Short mmCIF file of C-alpha atoms in Angstrom, two decimals:
data_model
loop_
_atom_site.label_atom_id
_atom_site.label_comp_id
_atom_site.label_asym_id
_atom_site.label_seq_id
_atom_site.Cartn_x
_atom_site.Cartn_y
_atom_site.Cartn_z
CA MET A 1 54.55 -82.37 -72.92
CA LYS A 2 57.97 -81.37 -71.62
CA MET A 3 59.27 -83.26 -68.58
CA VAL A 4 62.33 -82.51 -66.49
CA LEU A 5 63.96 -84.95 -64.07
CA ALA A 6 64.65 -83.36 -60.70
CA VAL A 7 66.60 -85.03 -57.91
CA THR A 8 66.41 -83.41 -54.50
CA LEU A 9 67.38 -84.25 -50.97
CA GLY A 10 64.53 -85.05 -48.61
CA ILE A 11 64.40 -85.67 -44.89
CA ALA A 12 67.63 -87.22 -43.54
CA GLY A 13 69.31 -86.53 -46.88
CA ALA A 14 67.42 -89.28 -48.73
CA ALA A 15 67.40 -88.61 -52.46
CA THR A 16 64.00 -88.13 -54.05
CA ALA A 17 63.68 -88.18 -57.81
CA ALA A 18 60.59 -86.90 -59.58
CA TYR A 19 59.58 -85.83 -63.01
CA VAL A 20 58.42 -82.23 -62.93
CA ALA A 21 55.70 -81.47 -65.46
CA THR A 22 56.05 -78.13 -67.16
CA ASP A 23 52.96 -77.98 -69.31
CA ARG A 24 50.32 -80.37 -68.05
CA GLU A 25 47.62 -80.08 -65.41
CA THR A 26 48.00 -83.39 -63.57
CA PRO A 27 50.85 -84.48 -61.32
CA SER A 28 53.50 -86.52 -63.09
CA PRO A 29 54.86 -89.85 -61.84
CA VAL A 30 57.23 -89.93 -58.92
CA ILE A 31 60.11 -92.32 -59.54
CA ALA A 32 61.19 -92.78 -55.93
CA SER A 33 58.15 -92.75 -53.70
CA ALA A 34 58.13 -89.61 -51.60
CA ALA A 35 56.34 -91.45 -48.79
CA ALA A 36 58.99 -94.18 -48.82
CA GLN A 37 61.69 -91.51 -48.56
CA GLY A 38 59.90 -89.79 -45.65
CA ALA A 39 59.22 -86.58 -47.57
CA GLU A 40 55.72 -85.11 -47.61
CA PRO A 41 54.54 -84.89 -51.25
CA VAL A 42 53.47 -81.45 -52.45
CA THR A 43 51.89 -80.50 -55.77
CA ILE A 44 52.21 -76.83 -56.71
CA TRP A 45 50.20 -75.21 -59.51
CA ARG A 46 51.71 -71.91 -60.56
CA SER A 47 51.63 -69.32 -63.31
CA PRO A 48 54.14 -70.41 -65.99
CA GLY A 49 57.56 -68.86 -65.54
CA CYS A 50 56.97 -67.50 -62.02
CA GLY A 51 60.42 -67.16 -60.46
CA CYS A 52 59.24 -66.77 -56.87
CA CYS A 53 57.25 -70.01 -57.22
CA ASP A 54 60.43 -71.79 -58.34
CA ALA A 55 62.28 -70.33 -55.36
CA TYR A 56 59.43 -71.39 -53.04
CA ALA A 57 59.49 -74.95 -54.44
CA GLU A 58 63.25 -75.11 -53.78
CA TYR A 59 62.67 -73.75 -50.27
CA LEU A 60 60.12 -76.52 -49.57
CA ARG A 61 62.48 -79.15 -50.97
CA ALA A 62 65.22 -77.91 -48.64
CA GLU A 63 62.70 -78.22 -45.78
CA GLY A 64 62.12 -81.92 -46.58
CA PHE A 65 59.10 -81.86 -48.90
CA ALA A 66 58.95 -83.72 -52.23
CA VAL A 67 57.66 -81.07 -54.64
CA ASN A 68 56.02 -81.46 -58.05
CA VAL A 69 55.49 -78.16 -59.91
CA ILE A 70 52.82 -77.83 -62.60
CA ASP A 71 52.45 -74.81 -64.86
CA ASP A 72 48.80 -73.74 -64.90
CA ARG A 73 47.74 -70.50 -66.56
CA ASP A 74 44.45 -70.71 -64.65
CA PHE A 75 45.84 -71.46 -61.17
CA ASP A 76 43.82 -68.55 -59.74
CA GLN A 77 40.57 -70.12 -61.02
CA ARG A 78 41.77 -73.53 -59.72
CA SER A 79 42.39 -71.81 -56.36
CA ILE A 80 38.80 -70.56 -56.18
CA GLU A 81 37.47 -73.97 -57.25
CA MET A 82 39.48 -75.58 -54.43
CA GLY A 83 37.99 -73.21 -51.86
CA VAL A 84 40.52 -70.38 -51.53
CA PRO A 85 38.64 -67.13 -50.88
CA GLU A 86 39.04 -64.80 -53.86
CA ARG A 87 40.65 -62.09 -51.72
CA GLY A 88 42.99 -64.70 -50.23
CA ILE A 89 44.64 -66.02 -53.38
CA GLY A 90 48.43 -66.32 -53.17
CA CYS A 91 50.91 -66.45 -56.02
CA HIS A 92 50.46 -70.21 -56.48
CA LEU A 93 48.37 -73.10 -55.19
CA ALA A 94 49.55 -76.27 -53.46
CA MET A 95 47.98 -79.50 -52.25
CA ILE A 96 49.67 -81.06 -49.22
CA ASP A 97 48.26 -84.18 -47.53
CA GLY A 98 44.66 -83.25 -48.31
CA TYR A 99 45.02 -79.55 -47.45
CA VAL A 100 44.98 -76.63 -49.86
CA VAL A 101 47.90 -74.25 -49.26
CA SER A 102 47.81 -70.96 -51.16
CA GLY A 103 50.79 -68.65 -51.38
CA LEU A 104 54.27 -68.53 -49.90
CA VAL A 105 53.41 -70.15 -46.54
CA PRO A 106 56.48 -70.82 -44.36
CA SER A 107 57.28 -74.51 -43.76
CA GLU A 108 56.82 -74.27 -39.98
CA ILE A 109 53.20 -73.19 -40.52
CA ILE A 110 52.62 -76.05 -42.98
CA GLU A 111 54.14 -78.48 -40.47
CA ARG A 112 51.86 -77.10 -37.75
CA LEU A 113 48.87 -77.61 -40.08
CA LEU A 114 49.87 -81.22 -40.73
CA ASP A 115 50.47 -81.88 -37.02
CA GLU A 116 47.24 -80.28 -35.77
CA ARG A 117 45.03 -81.55 -38.64
CA PRO A 118 42.27 -78.93 -38.10
CA ASP A 119 38.89 -79.36 -39.78
CA ILE A 120 39.51 -76.74 -42.48
CA THR A 121 39.97 -76.77 -46.24
CA GLY A 122 43.36 -75.08 -46.11
CA ILE A 123 45.49 -72.05 -45.36
CA THR A 124 46.57 -69.03 -47.36
CA LEU A 125 49.17 -66.30 -47.27
CA PRO A 126 47.57 -63.83 -49.70
CA GLY A 127 49.55 -61.90 -52.28
CA MET A 128 53.31 -61.92 -52.52
CA PRO A 129 54.74 -60.55 -49.24
CA GLY A 130 58.33 -59.42 -49.73
CA ASN A 131 59.47 -61.11 -46.49
CA ALA A 132 58.04 -64.56 -47.32
CA PRO A 133 59.95 -67.69 -48.42
CA GLY A 134 60.41 -67.48 -52.18
CA MET A 135 60.51 -63.69 -52.13
CA ALA A 136 63.31 -63.20 -49.60
CA PRO A 137 66.40 -65.32 -48.82
CA ALA A 138 64.87 -66.00 -45.39
CA LYS A 139 61.53 -65.24 -43.76
CA THR A 140 61.70 -62.04 -41.74
CA GLY A 141 59.09 -60.33 -39.58
CA THR A 142 55.51 -61.43 -39.22
CA LEU A 143 53.40 -63.13 -41.87
CA ARG A 144 49.65 -63.45 -41.30
CA THR A 145 48.29 -66.75 -42.59
CA TYR A 146 44.55 -67.42 -42.78
CA ALA A 147 42.58 -70.66 -42.41
CA PHE A 148 39.56 -71.15 -44.67
CA GLY A 149 36.81 -73.72 -45.02
CA PRO A 150 33.08 -74.25 -44.66
CA GLU A 151 33.07 -72.27 -41.40
CA GLY A 152 34.58 -69.18 -43.08
CA VAL A 153 37.95 -67.44 -42.81
CA ALA A 154 40.00 -66.85 -39.66
CA VAL A 155 43.60 -65.98 -38.76
CA TYR A 156 45.59 -69.21 -38.52
CA SER A 157 49.02 -67.81 -37.70
CA ASP A 158 50.72 -64.48 -37.03
CA GLU A 159 54.29 -65.78 -37.15
#
């Protein structure tokens, strides 16, 4: 198992240190508690070597999230098992405060999800839109994000 120490700045510039697992399926230990630092912890499962997923993780860190990235060759199967509709799978899978987040969802939509706390399983931005965080230097244009859960699939945001 290969581990890499990553130190990032969280909310209010507080340093957050975490070991980032590169070839295991469970989150690795966080040295400085993300909750104590005020950063929302995020676990991302991604296809090994995916550059846009690395860029997205850095984007979330810059937005104040404490991110742990896990390489998972079967993240698409994990996505389905966690409730993401097959046609809604994004380029990686994340778990944020009990919600499943699939794809390159902008931070303001994740923050809205965490503020509103709807009774859904999660949200997804399917595919790899070229104007999404992780694919472009900054989000441009409209990105349609979907909510999914026991009640089905519906548009969550058209931002």
